């Protein structure tokens, strides 16, 4: 394993995350004042050109990137409530300002004049021309062609939608579910689950505290033999944030109203114009075709689940009442263990987080021809956070920074995601700004008797999210607007999904999967069993993804807005995922953050982009060898480097040497493509 070295920071402007609430408020005022000055100057240009209109607007985007991102990022990671509150308020104020600015007729006139100057436009370089076109489209989609009263209403809607999204996310972050159970009620969980776990005395009985955070939720849903325990925790999770039901419902109505003002029949139609899919029909055809193919596979899997649960109920002398949402993970795990002799508890002994993280970083170092240096005593927002420098392996050129914030804590963002904190861009002096990205996750913490241990699924997540990190780090664009993950929304997941395949490669696993106590590498037989179990339950799992995509379209591809998001969510889940909800009232959509965090009318993109990721992996990396340095550099040059500076279809064609197809994707999820 190539070493990840360590030393104090030496290169690049290191960002300051040690901001107080007052600092944040002052930054907001400064950002807005500087932007207003730029906008006023641009709008006053008597003869608009690319240089005096487009360049100042894009330069403003370049410069504001890091400061804006830091102050709005802190709401997700700070332990100081006053800072989180100030960060949330900052995002609301800055978003409102951006919405107002995109409504300025004088600004649009200047941009439109440049756009209409076809002679100048044709003479521009490709990325510059794309910049003009995207600015023009942005103003059009902000309603500048509308009458003033309609434009004013659209601005009000956009501001309210921003507020709703921020409130929704904050509620999810700060309202974890919490239950207490006896050791008997948690039978099936390993001793390590109880090591150092908080307890409470309830009615004279000692009980263990279990939250809905991932490191608690997942093992209970996979291993707790008591259906009542699984049900209670599942219900606690799906009864979180009841106030979010109304927030989502309001957002659905406002999105439709905005789409209609702009001449679209539905919100989905409005959103998809800028995606690879282009139309709601393309999305629905994709989902319907995949659902049809998956159903045959899923029903075979479901019969195994039913057989297992019937046997459990018979042994317990209880009636069989069907399969419920809280049964999926448990029986998927039981069948995997029975058929493939694969236990998550056994596997995670070979996945100590420290070694796995170093190993996965090493995979990226080799593949992308980079070198990472861990920074000692780094200026970070929490002691758990690690900071790394990124350098070119060959010539020693500095590339950028990234941060890893991997353990759960109170009020922290409670899923896994990456924030592109500072985009890269070309500076006027010919140098390039160094990009910065931060990965935030919630992996299991160390216990008094063992280091932090990951499941194989956790390792897949780590590979995936780091894929987003290095999409940001390896991108090289002239303008921040196109940097890194600023691609079409139904392509953006593909580069990260492609990297998930490395977690199933035996040669890769043996590089970093070692027993946390003995240092022994993972046994070859265990690797074989793990790989053999890869597609166990794939039909049912992917139907769950289809369900999320269909729910998204059901609430956003509506022409009348008369939808009950809660009822649709619960009904579609039963119909598509094939598991019952039970008779307890729940509102799982209230924590479906994607719907309020930028994936509205876009969730289908997770499966849509899997088509591209599977094709890239099978057609290049599997064919050429996962360690082939030329393939890695081709991937970096053709997929990561361009970011959104060109259409994703062009990048895919250049990397594959042809247009993509779905054969590798269908094969990867266990479907016969013959």
PDB file of N, CA and C in Angstrom, residues 235-287:
ATOM      1  N   UNK A 235     -40.760   2.566  12.762  1.00  0.00           N
ATOM      2  CA  UNK A 235     -41.838   3.541  12.936  1.00  0.00           C
ATOM      3  C   UNK A 235     -41.293   4.838  13.534  1.00  0.00           C
ATOM      4  N   UNK A 236     -40.395   4.712  14.515  1.00  0.00           N
ATOM      5  CA  UNK A 236     -39.786   5.912  15.107  1.00  0.00           C
ATOM      6  C   UNK A 236     -39.074   6.739  14.038  1.00  0.00           C
ATOM      7  N   UNK A 237     -38.421   6.051  13.108  1.00  0.00           N
ATOM      8  CA  UNK A 237     -37.717   6.744  12.036  1.00  0.00           C
ATOM      9  C   UNK A 237     -38.704   7.423  11.082  1.00  0.00           C
ATOM     10  N   UNK A 238     -39.809   6.769  10.803  1.00  0.00           N
ATOM     11  CA  UNK A 238     -40.752   7.291   9.822  1.00  0.00           C
ATOM     12  C   UNK A 238     -41.821   8.194  10.431  1.00  0.00           C
ATOM     13  N   UNK A 239     -41.721   8.422  11.732  1.00  0.00           N
ATOM     14  CA  UNK A 239     -42.592   9.415  12.370  1.00  0.00           C
ATOM     15  C   UNK A 239     -41.806  10.648  12.808  1.00  0.00           C
ATOM     16  N   UNK A 240     -40.588  10.778  12.296  1.00  0.00           N
ATOM     17  CA  UNK A 240     -39.800  11.968  12.572  1.00  0.00           C
ATOM     18  C   UNK A 240     -40.332  13.153  11.765  1.00  0.00           C
ATOM     19  N   UNK A 241     -40.086  14.330  12.281  1.00  0.00           N
ATOM     20  CA  UNK A 241     -40.313  15.592  11.560  1.00  0.00           C
ATOM     21  C   UNK A 241     -41.711  15.707  10.948  1.00  0.00           C
ATOM     22  N   UNK A 242     -42.777  15.552  11.739  1.00  0.00           N
ATOM     23  CA  UNK A 242     -44.128  15.686  11.163  1.00  0.00           C
ATOM     24  C   UNK A 242     -44.363  17.049  10.521  1.00  0.00           C
ATOM     25  N   UNK A 243     -43.653  18.062  11.011  1.00  0.00           N
ATOM     26  CA  UNK A 243     -43.809  19.408  10.438  1.00  0.00           C
ATOM     27  C   UNK A 243     -43.333  19.471   8.987  1.00  0.00           C
ATOM     28  N   UNK A 244     -42.491  18.513   8.585  1.00  0.00           N
ATOM     29  CA  UNK A 244     -41.974  18.517   7.214  1.00  0.00           C
ATOM     30  C   UNK A 244     -43.006  18.086   6.183  1.00  0.00           C
ATOM     31  N   UNK A 245     -44.059  17.414   6.636  1.00  0.00           N
ATOM     32  CA  UNK A 245     -45.113  17.005   5.702  1.00  0.00           C
ATOM     33  C   UNK A 245     -45.711  18.245   5.035  1.00  0.00           C
ATOM     34  N   UNK A 246     -46.059  19.222   5.832  1.00  0.00           N
ATOM     35  CA  UNK A 246     -46.653  20.449   5.299  1.00  0.00           C
ATOM     36  C   UNK A 246     -45.650  21.234   4.456  1.00  0.00           C
ATOM     37  N   UNK A 247     -44.367  21.220   4.856  1.00  0.00           N
ATOM     38  CA  UNK A 247     -43.355  21.946   4.088  1.00  0.00           C
ATOM     39  C   UNK A 247     -43.221  21.364   2.687  1.00  0.00           C
ATOM     40  N   UNK A 248     -43.173  20.017   2.583  1.00  0.00           N
ATOM     41  CA  UNK A 248     -43.068  19.397   1.265  1.00  0.00           C
ATOM     42  C   UNK A 248     -44.327  19.644   0.443  1.00  0.00           C
ATOM     43  N   UNK A 249     -45.473  19.539   1.096  1.00  0.00           N
ATOM     44  CA  UNK A 249     -46.727  19.741   0.393  1.00  0.00           C
ATOM     45  C   UNK A 249     -46.793  21.154  -0.197  1.00  0.00           C
ATOM     46  N   UNK A 250     -46.378  22.126   0.585  1.00  0.00           N
ATOM     47  CA  UNK A 250     -46.361  23.505   0.087  1.00  0.00           C
ATOM     48  C   UNK A 250     -45.396  23.657  -1.080  1.00  0.00           C
ATOM     49  N   UNK A 251     -44.229  23.017  -0.961  1.00  0.00           N
ATOM     50  CA  UNK A 251     -43.222  23.114  -2.023  1.00  0.00           C
ATOM     51  C   UNK A 251     -43.740  22.533  -3.334  1.00  0.00           C
ATOM     52  N   UNK A 252     -44.468  21.432  -3.258  1.00  0.00           N
ATOM     53  CA  UNK A 252     -45.011  20.805  -4.471  1.00  0.00           C
ATOM     54  C   UNK A 252     -45.922  21.778  -5.207  1.00  0.00           C
ATOM     55  N   UNK A 253     -46.811  22.427  -4.456  1.00  0.00           N
ATOM     56  CA  UNK A 253     -47.722  23.386  -5.070  1.00  0.00           C
ATOM     57  C   UNK A 253     -47.010  24.583  -5.664  1.00  0.00           C
ATOM     58  N   UNK A 254     -46.013  25.096  -4.947  1.00  0.00           N
ATOM     59  CA  UNK A 254     -45.277  26.268  -5.428  1.00  0.00           C
ATOM     60  C   UNK A 254     -44.444  25.941  -6.663  1.00  0.00           C
ATOM     61  N   UNK A 255     -43.860  24.751  -6.697  1.00  0.00           N
ATOM     62  CA  UNK A 255     -43.062  24.355  -7.870  1.00  0.00           C
ATOM     63  C   UNK A 255     -43.944  24.288  -9.117  1.00  0.00           C
ATOM     64  N   UNK A 256     -45.140  23.744  -8.963  1.00  0.00           N
ATOM     65  CA  UNK A 256     -46.049  23.670 -10.100  1.00  0.00           C
ATOM     66  C   UNK A 256     -46.460  25.067 -10.551  1.00  0.00           C
ATOM     67  N   UNK A 257     -46.769  25.931  -9.601  1.00  0.00           N
ATOM     68  CA  UNK A 257     -47.161  27.296  -9.960  1.00  0.00           C
ATOM     69  C   UNK A 257     -46.038  27.995 -10.723  1.00  0.00           C
ATOM     70  N   UNK A 258     -44.810  27.811 -10.257  1.00  0.00           N
ATOM     71  CA  UNK A 258     -43.663  28.436 -10.932  1.00  0.00           C
ATOM     72  C   UNK A 258     -43.506  27.882 -12.342  1.00  0.00           C
ATOM     73  N   UNK A 259     -43.644  26.570 -12.490  1.00  0.00           N
ATOM     74  CA  UNK A 259     -43.504  25.950 -13.812  1.00  0.00           C
ATOM     75  C   UNK A 259     -44.556  26.486 -14.776  1.00  0.00           C
ATOM     76  N   UNK A 260     -45.771  26.628 -14.302  1.00  0.00           N
ATOM     77  CA  UNK A 260     -46.849  27.143 -15.153  1.00  0.00           C
ATOM     78  C   UNK A 260     -46.586  28.588 -15.585  1.00  0.00           C
ATOM     79  N   UNK A 261     -46.092  29.384 -14.658  1.00  0.00           N
ATOM     80  CA  UNK A 261     -45.766  30.767 -15.005  1.00  0.00           C
ATOM     81  C   UNK A 261     -44.766  30.820 -16.148  1.00  0.00           C
ATOM     82  N   UNK A 262     -43.874  29.841 -16.190  1.00  0.00           N
ATOM     83  CA  UNK A 262     -42.820  29.811 -17.207  1.00  0.00           C
ATOM     84  C   UNK A 262     -43.237  29.059 -18.466  1.00  0.00           C
ATOM     85  N   UNK A 263     -44.492  28.598 -18.504  1.00  0.00           N
ATOM     86  CA  UNK A 263     -44.997  27.967 -19.721  1.00  0.00           C
ATOM     87  C   UNK A 263     -44.877  26.467 -19.777  1.00  0.00           C
ATOM     88  N   UNK A 264     -44.593  25.822 -18.666  1.00  0.00           N
ATOM     89  CA  UNK A 264     -44.502  24.363 -18.617  1.00  0.00           C
ATOM     90  C   UNK A 264     -45.760  23.785 -17.979  1.00  0.00           C
ATOM     91  N   UNK A 265     -46.112  22.571 -18.368  1.00  0.00           N
ATOM     92  CA  UNK A 265     -47.313  21.939 -17.823  1.00  0.00           C
ATOM     93  C   UNK A 265     -47.086  21.432 -16.402  1.00  0.00           C
ATOM     94  N   UNK A 266     -45.879  20.938 -16.144  1.00  0.00           N
ATOM     95  CA  UNK A 266     -45.563  20.367 -14.827  1.00  0.00           C
ATOM     96  C   UNK A 266     -44.176  20.808 -14.378  1.00  0.00           C
ATOM     97  N   UNK A 267     -43.912  20.638 -13.088  1.00  0.00           N
ATOM     98  CA  UNK A 267     -42.580  20.953 -12.570  1.00  0.00           C
ATOM     99  C   UNK A 267     -41.541  20.005 -13.163  1.00  0.00           C
ATOM    100  N   UNK A 268     -41.902  18.746 -13.337  1.00  0.00           N
ATOM    101  CA  UNK A 268     -40.959  17.781 -13.914  1.00  0.00           C
ATOM    102  C   UNK A 268     -40.557  18.199 -15.326  1.00  0.00           C
ATOM    103  N   UNK A 269     -41.522  18.661 -16.105  1.00  0.00           N
ATOM    104  CA  UNK A 269     -41.231  19.116 -17.464  1.00  0.00           C
ATOM    105  C   UNK A 269     -40.232  20.273 -17.431  1.00  0.00           C
ATOM    106  N   UNK A 270     -40.427  21.190 -16.501  1.00  0.00           N
ATOM    107  CA  UNK A 270     -39.515  22.328 -16.340  1.00  0.00           C
ATOM    108  C   UNK A 270     -38.100  21.866 -15.968  1.00  0.00           C
ATOM    109  N   UNK A 271     -37.995  20.964 -15.017  1.00  0.00           N
ATOM    110  CA  UNK A 271     -36.687  20.514 -14.534  1.00  0.00           C
ATOM    111  C   UNK A 271     -35.934  19.736 -15.605  1.00  0.00           C
ATOM    112  N   UNK A 272     -36.629  18.831 -16.296  1.00  0.00           N
ATOM    113  CA  UNK A 272     -35.956  17.855 -17.153  1.00  0.00           C
ATOM    114  C   UNK A 272     -35.411  18.434 -18.449  1.00  0.00           C
ATOM    115  N   UNK A 273     -35.836  19.624 -18.798  1.00  0.00           N
ATOM    116  CA  UNK A 273     -35.299  20.271 -20.007  1.00  0.00           C
ATOM    117  C   UNK A 273     -33.777  20.338 -19.960  1.00  0.00           C
ATOM    118  N   UNK A 274     -33.219  20.527 -18.765  1.00  0.00           N
ATOM    119  CA  UNK A 274     -31.768  20.680 -18.627  1.00  0.00           C
ATOM    120  C   UNK A 274     -31.061  19.372 -18.262  1.00  0.00           C
ATOM    121  N   UNK A 275     -31.789  18.263 -18.230  1.00  0.00           N
ATOM    122  CA  UNK A 275     -31.190  16.964 -17.900  1.00  0.00           C
ATOM    123  C   UNK A 275     -30.975  16.136 -19.175  1.00  0.00           C
ATOM    124  N   UNK A 276     -30.261  15.047 -19.046  1.00  0.00           N
ATOM    125  CA  UNK A 276     -30.042  14.168 -20.186  1.00  0.00           C
ATOM    126  C   UNK A 276     -31.356  13.534 -20.640  1.00  0.00           C
ATOM    127  N   UNK A 277     -32.253  13.254 -19.692  1.00  0.00           N
ATOM    128  CA  UNK A 277     -33.514  12.588 -20.020  1.00  0.00           C
ATOM    129  C   UNK A 277     -34.432  13.470 -20.855  1.00  0.00           C
ATOM    130  N   UNK A 278     -34.409  14.764 -20.633  1.00  0.00           N
ATOM    131  CA  UNK A 278     -35.140  15.791 -21.387  1.00  0.00           C
ATOM    132  C   UNK A 278     -36.641  15.864 -21.107  1.00  0.00           C
ATOM    133  N   UNK A 279     -37.349  14.725 -20.998  1.00  0.00           N
ATOM    134  CA  UNK A 279     -38.810  14.777 -20.837  1.00  0.00           C
ATOM    135  C   UNK A 279     -39.290  13.810 -19.756  1.00  0.00           C
ATOM    136  N   UNK A 280     -40.435  14.106 -19.122  1.00  0.00           N
ATOM    137  CA  UNK A 280     -41.016  13.166 -18.163  1.00  0.00           C
ATOM    138  C   UNK A 280     -41.307  11.803 -18.789  1.00  0.00           C
ATOM    139  N   UNK A 281     -41.711  11.787 -20.066  1.00  0.00           N
ATOM    140  CA  UNK A 281     -41.992  10.511 -20.724  1.00  0.00           C
ATOM    141  C   UNK A 281     -40.755   9.618 -20.764  1.00  0.00           C
ATOM    142  N   UNK A 282     -39.594  10.194 -21.034  1.00  0.00           N
ATOM    143  CA  UNK A 282     -38.354   9.407 -21.053  1.00  0.00           C
ATOM    144  C   UNK A 282     -38.090   8.791 -19.686  1.00  0.00           C
ATOM    145  N   UNK A 283     -38.323   9.570 -18.643  1.00  0.00           N
ATOM    146  CA  UNK A 283     -38.103   9.064 -17.282  1.00  0.00           C
ATOM    147  C   UNK A 283     -39.097   7.949 -16.959  1.00  0.00           C
ATOM    148  N   UNK A 284     -40.370   8.173 -17.251  1.00  0.00           N
ATOM    149  CA  UNK A 284     -41.386   7.180 -16.917  1.00  0.00           C
ATOM    150  C   UNK A 284     -41.202   5.899 -17.735  1.00  0.00           C
ATOM    151  N   UNK A 285     -40.802   6.027 -18.983  1.00  0.00           N
ATOM    152  CA  UNK A 285     -40.517   4.838 -19.799  1.00  0.00           C
ATOM    153  C   UNK A 285     -39.350   4.054 -19.213  1.00  0.00           C
ATOM    154  N   UNK A 286     -38.318   4.778 -18.784  1.00  0.00           N
ATOM    155  CA  UNK A 286     -37.148   4.141 -18.168  1.00  0.00           C
ATOM    156  C   UNK A 286     -37.542   3.403 -16.894  1.00  0.00           C
ATOM    157  N   UNK A 287     -38.303   4.066 -16.031  1.00  0.00           N
ATOM    158  CA  UNK A 287     -38.716   3.458 -14.768  1.00  0.00           C
ATOM    159  C   UNK A 287     -39.640   2.257 -15.015  1.00  0.00           C
TER     160      UNK A 287
END
